[in-house]
């Protein structure tokens, strides 16, 4: 029972770090409301399906994600994760989040969390509020000092800013993130692009922009221990944890989105994420 559970923190991290919002509004007729499905494989075994839905109206964005354990894990453990973020492009970090909400379940427990942001949106001193049901433990509640929370963004909004920046073909960017439990920077660096062929694993075919994603801990990270090597622990060697990501345009005239992910430094095995489904949705009313 314990072994599959070890992969769940990685699954949640890939869920959020894999995702990025469309980079620019583009032409009026271009599809701006997409539903994307990602399959994640660990050591060649399918871990599960993650779904991303994005919607852009002018400078406003909304993104929602959902994931649950695949058949292999579902037989052993009940786990699911959903989250939604909304805000507007702009501000000192490229995005000004307004609201973030997530629901995480594991076996018979659940955690319902909300991040709220007060005006002026996008300012360096934007206040960030956090609440959770059930409330976090005193240790977790104080893990990130109050003076390190203002001016940060949620992780999905950070992905939105990174993707818009990457539209120009350069991934280099750095975003300060506070997720309610940890404070860290998401650092993107450019890597060589690659041509991806359509296969039984992916629906994408074409050239993709190469990026490297790293998580730089600031506060709230516990030292990695035996059986807890994941993105949300501090690596023993002090180096930031990360993975390689390729971003492409699966719909002609549409936005750029992640199309492939590779990580080989965790669990001593290889992790691969494929874009397995693309659906153009009707505009929201």
Coordinates of C-alpha atoms in Angstrom, one line a residue:
X1 CA 0.0 0.0 0.0
X2 CA 2.8 2.4 0.8
X3 CA 4.7 2.0 -2.4
X4 CA 2.0 3.4 -4.8
X5 CA 1.3 6.3 -2.3
X6 CA 4.9 7.4 -2.7
X7 CA 4.1 8.4 -6.3
X8 CA 1.2 10.6 -5.4
X9 CA 3.2 13.7 -4.4
X10 CA 5.0 13.4 -7.8
X11 CA 1.7 13.0 -9.6
X12 CA 0.3 16.1 -8.0
X13 CA 3.4 18.1 -8.8
X14 CA 3.4 16.9 -12.4
X15 CA -0.2 17.8 -12.6
X16 CA 0.4 21.5 -11.8
X17 CA 3.9 21.9 -13.3
X18 CA 3.1 20.2 -16.5
X19 CA 0.3 22.6 -17.3
X20 CA 0.5 26.0 -18.9
X21 CA -2.1 28.3 -20.2
X22 CA -2.4 29.6 -23.8
X23 CA 0.2 32.1 -24.4
X24 CA -1.7 34.9 -26.2
X25 CA -5.2 35.8 -27.3
X26 CA -4.3 35.6 -31.0
X27 CA -6.9 36.2 -33.7
X28 CA -10.6 36.4 -32.7
X29 CA -11.4 33.2 -34.5
X30 CA -8.6 31.2 -32.9
X31 CA -9.7 28.6 -30.4
X32 CA -9.1 30.0 -26.9
X33 CA -11.1 27.4 -24.9
X34 CA -9.3 24.0 -24.9
X35 CA -9.6 20.8 -23.0
X36 CA -6.3 18.8 -22.9
X37 CA -5.6 15.3 -21.6
X38 CA -2.2 14.2 -20.4
X39 CA -1.1 10.6 -19.7
X40 CA 1.8 10.2 -17.2
X41 CA 4.0 7.1 -17.3
X42 CA 6.4 6.1 -14.5
X43 CA 8.9 3.4 -15.3
X44 CA 6.8 2.5 -18.4
X45 CA 3.6 2.1 -16.4
X46 CA 0.7 4.5 -16.8
X47 CA 0.1 6.4 -13.6
X48 CA -3.0 8.2 -14.6
X49 CA -4.8 10.8 -16.8
X50 CA -4.7 14.5 -16.1
X51 CA -7.1 17.0 -17.7
X52 CA -6.5 20.7 -18.2
X53 CA -9.2 23.1 -19.4
X54 CA -8.2 26.6 -20.3
X55 CA -10.2 29.6 -21.3
X56 CA -9.1 33.2 -22.3
X57 CA -11.3 36.2 -22.9
X58 CA -9.3 39.3 -23.7
X59 CA -6.8 39.6 -20.9
X60 CA -8.7 37.4 -18.5
X61 CA -7.8 33.8 -18.0
X62 CA -9.3 30.8 -16.3
X63 CA -7.7 27.4 -16.0
X64 CA -8.9 24.2 -14.3
X65 CA -7.2 20.9 -13.8
X66 CA -8.3 17.5 -12.6
X67 CA -6.5 14.2 -12.0
X68 CA -7.1 10.9 -10.3
X69 CA -5.2 7.7 -9.9
X70 CA -5.0 5.4 -12.9
X71 CA -6.2 1.8 -12.9
X72 CA -2.9 0.5 -11.4
X73 CA -3.2 2.8 -8.3
X74 CA -7.0 3.0 -8.1
X75 CA -7.1 -0.7 -7.1
X76 CA -4.9 0.1 -4.1
X77 CA -5.6 3.7 -3.1
X78 CA -8.2 6.4 -3.5
X79 CA -6.7 9.7 -4.7
X80 CA -7.8 12.7 -6.7
X81 CA -7.0 16.4 -7.2
X82 CA -8.9 19.3 -8.7
X83 CA -7.9 23.0 -8.9
X84 CA -9.0 26.2 -10.6
X85 CA -7.4 29.6 -11.0
X86 CA -8.5 32.8 -12.5
X87 CA -7.0 36.2 -13.0
X88 CA -5.8 38.6 -15.7
X89 CA -2.6 38.9 -17.7
X90 CA -0.4 41.9 -16.6
X91 CA 1.3 43.1 -13.4
X92 CA 4.9 42.8 -12.4
X93 CA 5.0 39.0 -12.9
X94 CA 2.9 38.9 -16.1
X95 CA -0.2 37.7 -14.3
X96 CA -2.5 39.1 -11.6
X97 CA -4.3 36.2 -10.0
X98 CA -7.7 36.8 -8.4
X99 CA -8.6 33.5 -6.9
X100 CA -7.3 29.9 -6.6
X101 CA -9.2 26.9 -5.2
X102 CA -8.1 23.2 -4.9
X103 CA -9.6 20.0 -3.5
X104 CA -7.3 17.1 -2.7
X105 CA -8.4 13.7 -1.5
X106 CA -6.4 10.7 -0.3
X107 CA -8.2 7.6 1.0
X108 CA -11.0 8.9 3.3
X109 CA -9.5 12.4 3.9
X110 CA -9.9 15.6 1.9
X111 CA -8.3 19.1 2.0
X112 CA -10.2 22.0 0.6
X113 CA -7.9 25.1 0.1
X114 CA -8.4 28.6 -1.2
X115 CA -5.9 31.4 -2.1
X116 CA -7.3 34.9 -2.4
X117 CA -5.6 38.1 -3.7
X118 CA -6.5 41.7 -2.8
X119 CA -6.0 44.8 -5.0
X120 CA -3.9 46.3 -6.4
X121 CA -3.7 43.1 -8.5
X122 CA -0.3 42.4 -9.8
X123 CA 1.5 44.8 -7.4
X124 CA 4.6 43.6 -5.6
X125 CA 2.8 44.1 -2.3
X126 CA -0.5 42.3 -3.3
X127 CA -1.9 40.7 -0.1
X128 CA -2.4 36.9 -0.3
X129 CA -4.9 35.1 1.9
X130 CA -5.0 31.4 2.5
X131 CA -7.6 29.2 4.1
X132 CA -8.1 25.4 4.3
X133 CA -10.6 22.9 5.6
X134 CA -9.5 21.2 7.8
X135 CA -7.2 23.9 9.1
X136 CA -3.5 23.2 8.7
X137 CA -1.4 22.2 11.7
X138 CA 0.3 25.0 13.5
X139 CA 3.7 23.8 12.1
X140 CA 2.3 23.9 8.5
X141 CA 0.5 27.2 9.0
X142 CA 3.7 28.9 10.1
X143 CA 6.0 27.2 7.6
X144 CA 6.0 30.3 5.3
X145 CA 6.5 33.6 7.2
X146 CA 3.8 36.2 6.6
X147 CA 6.3 38.6 5.1
X148 CA 7.2 36.1 2.3
X149 CA 3.7 35.8 1.0
X150 CA 2.8 39.2 -0.5
X151 CA 3.4 39.6 -4.3
X152 CA 3.4 35.9 -5.0
X153 CA 1.1 34.0 -7.4
X154 CA -0.5 30.5 -7.4
X155 CA 1.1 27.8 -9.4
X156 CA -1.4 27.6 -12.2
X157 CA -1.2 31.4 -12.7
X158 CA 2.6 31.0 -12.8
X159 CA 2.2 28.5 -15.6
X160 CA 0.0 31.0 -17.4
X161 CA 2.7 33.6 -17.2
X162 CA 5.4 31.2 -18.3
X163 CA 3.4 30.0 -21.3
X164 CA 2.7 33.5 -22.5
X165 CA 6.3 34.4 -22.2
X166 CA 7.3 31.2 -24.1
X167 CA 5.2 32.2 -27.1
X168 CA 8.3 34.1 -28.3
X169 CA 10.4 31.0 -28.3
X170 CA 12.3 31.8 -25.1
X171 CA 11.4 30.0 -21.9
X172 CA 13.7 32.0 -19.6
X173 CA 11.6 33.3 -16.7
X174 CA 11.2 33.2 -12.9
X175 CA 8.0 33.4 -10.9
X176 CA 7.5 33.6 -7.1
X177 CA 4.9 31.1 -5.9
X178 CA 3.1 30.5 -2.6
X179 CA 0.7 27.5 -2.6
X180 CA -0.5 27.7 1.0
X181 CA 2.0 25.3 2.3
X182 CA 5.3 26.3 0.6
X183 CA 7.1 29.3 -0.9
X184 CA 9.3 28.7 -3.9
X185 CA 10.4 30.1 -7.2
X186 CA 9.6 28.4 -10.5
X187 CA 12.6 29.0 -12.8
X188 CA 12.4 28.3 -16.5
X189 CA 15.4 28.0 -18.8
X190 CA 15.5 27.5 -22.5
X191 CA 16.6 24.1 -23.9
X192 CA 17.0 22.8 -27.5
X193 CA 13.7 22.2 -29.3
X194 CA 12.7 18.8 -30.8
X195 CA 10.4 17.4 -33.5
X196 CA 7.8 15.1 -32.1
X197 CA 6.1 12.5 -34.2
X198 CA 2.5 11.4 -33.6
X199 CA 2.2 8.0 -32.0
X200 CA -0.1 5.8 -29.9
X201 CA 1.0 7.9 -26.9
X202 CA 0.6 11.4 -28.2
X203 CA -1.7 13.3 -30.6
X204 CA 0.8 16.0 -31.1
X205 CA 3.0 16.1 -34.3
X206 CA 5.4 19.0 -35.0
X207 CA 8.2 21.1 -33.7
X208 CA 8.2 22.0 -29.9
X209 CA 10.0 24.6 -27.9
X210 CA 12.4 23.1 -25.3
X211 CA 12.4 24.3 -21.6
X212 CA 13.8 23.2 -18.3
X213 CA 11.7 23.7 -15.2
X214 CA 13.3 24.0 -11.7
X215 CA 11.7 24.4 -8.3
X216 CA 13.9 26.6 -6.0
X217 CA 12.8 26.2 -2.4
X218 CA 12.4 29.4 -0.3
X219 CA 10.3 28.3 2.8
X220 CA 8.2 25.4 4.0
X221 CA 10.2 22.5 2.4
X222 CA 11.1 19.6 4.7
X223 CA 14.4 17.7 4.2
X224 CA 14.0 14.6 1.9
X225 CA 13.9 11.4 3.8
X226 CA 13.7 7.7 2.8
X227 CA 10.6 7.2 0.8
X228 CA 9.9 11.0 0.4
X229 CA 12.0 12.0 -2.6
X230 CA 9.7 14.4 -4.4
X231 CA 9.4 17.9 -5.7
X232 CA 8.1 19.2 -2.4
X233 CA 11.1 18.1 -0.3
X234 CA 14.5 19.8 -0.2
X235 CA 17.1 17.7 -2.1
X236 CA 20.0 16.3 0.0
X237 CA 22.5 17.9 -2.4
X238 CA 20.8 21.3 -2.2
X239 CA 20.2 21.4 -6.0
X240 CA 16.7 22.5 -7.3
X241 CA 14.5 19.7 -8.5
X242 CA 13.3 19.9 -12.1
X243 CA 12.3 18.3 -15.4
X244 CA 12.4 19.0 -19.1
X245 CA 9.3 20.3 -20.9
X246 CA 8.4 20.8 -24.5
X247 CA 5.8 23.3 -25.6
X248 CA 4.0 23.2 -29.0
X249 CA 0.9 24.3 -30.8
X250 CA -1.5 21.3 -31.3
X251 CA -4.3 23.3 -32.9
X252 CA -3.5 25.5 -35.9
X253 CA -3.9 29.1 -35.0
X254 CA -4.4 28.1 -31.3
X255 CA -2.2 28.6 -28.3
X256 CA 1.0 26.9 -27.3
X257 CA 0.7 24.3 -24.6
X258 CA 2.9 21.6 -23.0
X259 CA 3.1 18.6 -25.3
X260 CA 5.7 16.4 -23.6
X261 CA 7.5 16.1 -20.2
X262 CA 10.5 14.1 -19.1
X263 CA 11.9 13.7 -15.6
X264 CA 14.5 11.1 -14.6
X265 CA 15.9 12.2 -11.3
X266 CA 13.1 10.9 -9.0
X267 CA 12.4 7.4 -7.7
X268 CA 15.4 6.2 -9.8
X269 CA 13.1 5.7 -12.8
X270 CA 11.9 7.6 -15.8
X271 CA 8.8 9.8 -15.8
X272 CA 7.2 10.8 -19.2
X273 CA 4.1 12.9 -19.8
X274 CA 2.3 12.9 -23.2
X275 CA -0.3 15.1 -24.6
X276 CA -2.9 12.4 -25.4
X277 CA -6.1 14.4 -26.0
X278 CA -7.0 17.8 -27.5
X279 CA -10.6 19.1 -27.6
X280 CA -11.7 22.6 -28.8
X281 CA -14.5 23.7 -26.5
X282 CA -17.3 26.2 -27.3
X283 CA -16.7 29.7 -25.8
X284 CA -18.0 30.2 -22.3
X285 CA -21.1 32.4 -22.1

